[in-house]
Short mmCIF file of C-alpha atoms in Angstrom, two decimals:
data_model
loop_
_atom_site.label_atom_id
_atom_site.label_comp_id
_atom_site.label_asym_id
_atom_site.label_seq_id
_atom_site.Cartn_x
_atom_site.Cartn_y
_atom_site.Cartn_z
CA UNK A 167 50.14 72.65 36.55
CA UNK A 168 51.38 72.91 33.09
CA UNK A 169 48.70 71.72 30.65
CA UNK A 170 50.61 70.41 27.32
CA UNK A 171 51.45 66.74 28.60
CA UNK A 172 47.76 66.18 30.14
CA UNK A 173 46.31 67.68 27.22
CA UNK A 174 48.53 65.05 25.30
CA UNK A 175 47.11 61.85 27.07
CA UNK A 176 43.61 63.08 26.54
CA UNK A 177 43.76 63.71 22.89
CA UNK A 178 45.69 60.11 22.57
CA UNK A 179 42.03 58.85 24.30
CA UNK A 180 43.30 58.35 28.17
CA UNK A 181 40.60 59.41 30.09
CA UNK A 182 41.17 59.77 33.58
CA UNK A 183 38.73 58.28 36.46
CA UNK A 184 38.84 61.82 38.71
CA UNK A 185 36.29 64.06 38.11
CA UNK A 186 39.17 66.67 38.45
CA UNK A 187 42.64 66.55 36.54
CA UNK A 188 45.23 68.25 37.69
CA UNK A 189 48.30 68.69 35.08
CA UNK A 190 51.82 67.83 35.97
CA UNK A 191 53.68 70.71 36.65
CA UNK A 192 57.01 70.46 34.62
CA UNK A 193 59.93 72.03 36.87
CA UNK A 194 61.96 72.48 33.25
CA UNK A 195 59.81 73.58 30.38
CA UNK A 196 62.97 73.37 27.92
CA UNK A 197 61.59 69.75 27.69
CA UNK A 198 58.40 71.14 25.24
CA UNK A 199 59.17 71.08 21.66
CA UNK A 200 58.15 74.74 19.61
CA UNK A 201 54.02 75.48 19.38
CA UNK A 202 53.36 72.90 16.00
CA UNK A 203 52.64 76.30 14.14
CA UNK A 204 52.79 74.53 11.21
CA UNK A 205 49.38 73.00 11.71
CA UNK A 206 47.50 75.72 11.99
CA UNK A 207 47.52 79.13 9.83
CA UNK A 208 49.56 81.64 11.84
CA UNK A 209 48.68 84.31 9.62
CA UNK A 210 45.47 84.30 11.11
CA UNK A 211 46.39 84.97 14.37
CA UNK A 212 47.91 87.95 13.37
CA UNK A 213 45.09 90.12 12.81
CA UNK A 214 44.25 90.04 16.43
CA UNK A 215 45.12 91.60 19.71
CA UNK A 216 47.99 94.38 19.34
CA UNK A 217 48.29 93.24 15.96
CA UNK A 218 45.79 95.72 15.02
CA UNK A 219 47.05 98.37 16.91
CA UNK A 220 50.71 98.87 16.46
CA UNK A 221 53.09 100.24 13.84
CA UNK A 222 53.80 99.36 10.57
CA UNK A 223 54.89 95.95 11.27
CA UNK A 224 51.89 94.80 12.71
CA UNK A 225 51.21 92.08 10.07
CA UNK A 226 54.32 89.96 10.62
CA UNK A 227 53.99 89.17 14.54
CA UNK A 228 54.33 86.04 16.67
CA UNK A 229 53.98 84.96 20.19
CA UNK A 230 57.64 83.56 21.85
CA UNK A 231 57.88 82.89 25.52
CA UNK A 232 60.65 82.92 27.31
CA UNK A 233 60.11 82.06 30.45
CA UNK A 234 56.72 80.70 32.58
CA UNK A 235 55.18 81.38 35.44
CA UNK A 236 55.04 84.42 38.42
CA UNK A 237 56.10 84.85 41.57
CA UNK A 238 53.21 87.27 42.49
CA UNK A 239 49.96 86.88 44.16
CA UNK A 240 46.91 89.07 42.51
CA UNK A 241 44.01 87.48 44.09
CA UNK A 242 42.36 87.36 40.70
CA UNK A 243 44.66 84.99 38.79
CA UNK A 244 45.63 81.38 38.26
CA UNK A 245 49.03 81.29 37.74
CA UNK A 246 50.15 80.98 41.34
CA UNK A 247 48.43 78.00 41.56
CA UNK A 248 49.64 77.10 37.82
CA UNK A 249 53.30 77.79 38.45
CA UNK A 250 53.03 77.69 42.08
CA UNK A 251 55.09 80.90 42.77
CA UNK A 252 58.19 79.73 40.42
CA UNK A 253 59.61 81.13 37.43
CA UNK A 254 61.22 78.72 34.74
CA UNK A 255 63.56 80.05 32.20
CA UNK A 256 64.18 78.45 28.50
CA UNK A 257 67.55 78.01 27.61
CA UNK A 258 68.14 81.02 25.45
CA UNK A 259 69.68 79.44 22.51
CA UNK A 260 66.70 77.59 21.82
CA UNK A 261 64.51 80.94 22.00
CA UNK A 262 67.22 82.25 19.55
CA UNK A 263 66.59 79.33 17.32
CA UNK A 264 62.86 79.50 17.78
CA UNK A 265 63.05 83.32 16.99
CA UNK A 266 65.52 82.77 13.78
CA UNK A 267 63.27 79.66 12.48
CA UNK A 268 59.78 82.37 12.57
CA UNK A 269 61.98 85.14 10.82
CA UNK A 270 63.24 82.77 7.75
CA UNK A 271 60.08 80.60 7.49
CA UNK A 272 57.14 83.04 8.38
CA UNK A 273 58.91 86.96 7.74
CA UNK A 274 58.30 87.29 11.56
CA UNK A 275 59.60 91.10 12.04
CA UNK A 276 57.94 91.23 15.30
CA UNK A 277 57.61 89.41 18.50
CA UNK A 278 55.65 89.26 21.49
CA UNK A 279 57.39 88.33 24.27
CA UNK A 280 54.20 86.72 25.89
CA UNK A 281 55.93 85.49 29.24
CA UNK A 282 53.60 86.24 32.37
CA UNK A 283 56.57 89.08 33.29
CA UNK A 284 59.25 89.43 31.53
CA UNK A 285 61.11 91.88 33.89
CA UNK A 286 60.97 89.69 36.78
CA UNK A 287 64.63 89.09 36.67
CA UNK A 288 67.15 91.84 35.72
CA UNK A 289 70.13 89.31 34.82
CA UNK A 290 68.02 87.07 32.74
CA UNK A 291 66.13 90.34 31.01
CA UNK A 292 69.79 90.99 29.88
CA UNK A 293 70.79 87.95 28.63
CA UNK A 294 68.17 87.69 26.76
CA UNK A 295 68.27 90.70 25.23
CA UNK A 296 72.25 90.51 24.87
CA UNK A 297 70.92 87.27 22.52
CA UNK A 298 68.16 89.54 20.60
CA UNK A 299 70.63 92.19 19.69
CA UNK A 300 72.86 89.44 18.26
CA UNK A 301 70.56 87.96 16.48
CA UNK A 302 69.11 91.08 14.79
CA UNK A 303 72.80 91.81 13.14
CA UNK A 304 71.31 89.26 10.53
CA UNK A 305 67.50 89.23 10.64
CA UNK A 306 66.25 92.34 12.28
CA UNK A 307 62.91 92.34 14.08
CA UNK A 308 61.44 94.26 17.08
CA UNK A 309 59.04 93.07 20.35
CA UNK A 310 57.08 93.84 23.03
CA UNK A 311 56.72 92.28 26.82
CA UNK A 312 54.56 92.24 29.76
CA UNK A 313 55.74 94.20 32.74
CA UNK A 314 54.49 94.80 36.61
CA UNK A 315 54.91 98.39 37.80
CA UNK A 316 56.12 97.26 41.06
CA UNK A 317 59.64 96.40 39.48
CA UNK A 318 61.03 99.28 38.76
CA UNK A 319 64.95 99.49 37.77
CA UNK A 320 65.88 102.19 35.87
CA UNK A 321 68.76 99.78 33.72
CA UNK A 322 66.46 98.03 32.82
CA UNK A 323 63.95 99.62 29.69
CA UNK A 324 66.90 101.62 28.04
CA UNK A 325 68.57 97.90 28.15
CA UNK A 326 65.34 96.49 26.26
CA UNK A 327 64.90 99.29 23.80
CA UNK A 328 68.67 98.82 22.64
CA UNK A 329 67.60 95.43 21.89
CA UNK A 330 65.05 96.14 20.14
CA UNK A 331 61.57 96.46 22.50
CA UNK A 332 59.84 99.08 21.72
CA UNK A 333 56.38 98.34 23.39
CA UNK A 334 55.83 97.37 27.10
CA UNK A 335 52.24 96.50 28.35
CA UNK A 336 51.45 97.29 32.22
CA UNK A 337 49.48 95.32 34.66
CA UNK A 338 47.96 98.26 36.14
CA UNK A 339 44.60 96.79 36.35
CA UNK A 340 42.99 99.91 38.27
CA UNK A 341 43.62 103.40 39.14
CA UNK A 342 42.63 103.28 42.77
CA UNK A 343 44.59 102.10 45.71
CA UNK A 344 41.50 100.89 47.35
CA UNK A 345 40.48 98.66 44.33
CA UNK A 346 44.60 97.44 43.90
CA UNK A 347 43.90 96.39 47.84
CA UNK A 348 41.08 94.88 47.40
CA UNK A 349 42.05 92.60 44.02
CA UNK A 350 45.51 91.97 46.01
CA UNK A 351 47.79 93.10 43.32
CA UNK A 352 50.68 93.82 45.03
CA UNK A 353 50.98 97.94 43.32
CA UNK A 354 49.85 101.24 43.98
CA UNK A 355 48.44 104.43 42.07
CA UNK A 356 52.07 106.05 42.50
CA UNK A 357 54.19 102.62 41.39
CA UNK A 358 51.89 102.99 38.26
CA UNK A 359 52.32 106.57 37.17
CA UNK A 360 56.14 106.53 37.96
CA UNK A 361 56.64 103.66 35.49
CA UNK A 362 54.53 104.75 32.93
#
């Protein structure tokens, strides 16, 4: 399940009696406020990861999701049983506001689109990025995403670099079939070249 409100009741001292807690999953995660960024020092957190790695505007990054969860089933990861196979969407408007609120308070230039897969679903990937290119008429920025190689649509990456993406990370996890069998991830050796 989704962590934030079990996390919640344990810092405000309920202890459960269960030796294992298993967290509410929360069918509409536009009910969780923004990260409280303002209790911790984002800056920080910005001289790790890809921070170091890319471009010139590698100082002024931050993490947005906009969506949670995967409908996929690699046999080494948690978030089918986390988000039991469904993907929730935020309302974009409030990833908008999120996204405007980093740029004017932090200088956020840069965002990392941190959703499990952010190409799951083509009409929602332009939606989104209809709202990005709107909002970088008055505070310009750029960001990257998660992607599987599996979904491939051609539409789709010249419709994210218009609006503004400009680095996408790949699941590939290994160059051999028999190794992508055997970890169940769903792609092949091919799917991976072809969408790199």
């Amino acid at each position: 399940g989704d962590g934030e409100l079990t996390m919640l009741s344990f810092a405000k001292g309920n202890r459960p009696k269960e030796k294992i807690v298993k967290a509410e999953f929360l069918p509409d995660i536009n009910v969780l406020p923004w990260p409280a960024r303002h209790l911790i020092d984002i800056y920080a957190y910005q001289k790790i990861g890809t921070n170091a790695v890319v471009g010139p505007n590698a100082s002024k990054e931050e993490y947005v999701l906009t969506s949670r969860g995967c409908p996929f089933k690699c046999g080494f990861c948690a978030q089918m049983a986390i988000s039991k196979f469904r993907v929730r969407y935020r309302d974009e408007n409030d990833i908008i506001a999120e996204m405007k609120f980093l740029i004017e308070r932090y200088g956020i230039n840069r965002f990392y689109i941190f959703d499990d897969i952010f190409i799951i679903d083509k009409r929602q990937v332009f939606r989104v990025c209809d709202k990005f290119e709107e909002l970088q008429k008055t505070h310009p920025f750029d960001w990257h995403c998660l992607a599987r190689t599996d979904i491939y649509d051609p539409e789709i990456y010249p419709r994210m670099y218009k609006a503004g993406c400009r680095q996408v990370t790949f699941g590939i996890e290994h160059g051999s079939d028999t190794i992508l069998k055997r970890i169940e991830k769903g792609t092949t050796r091919a799917e991976n070249i072809r969408s790199i």
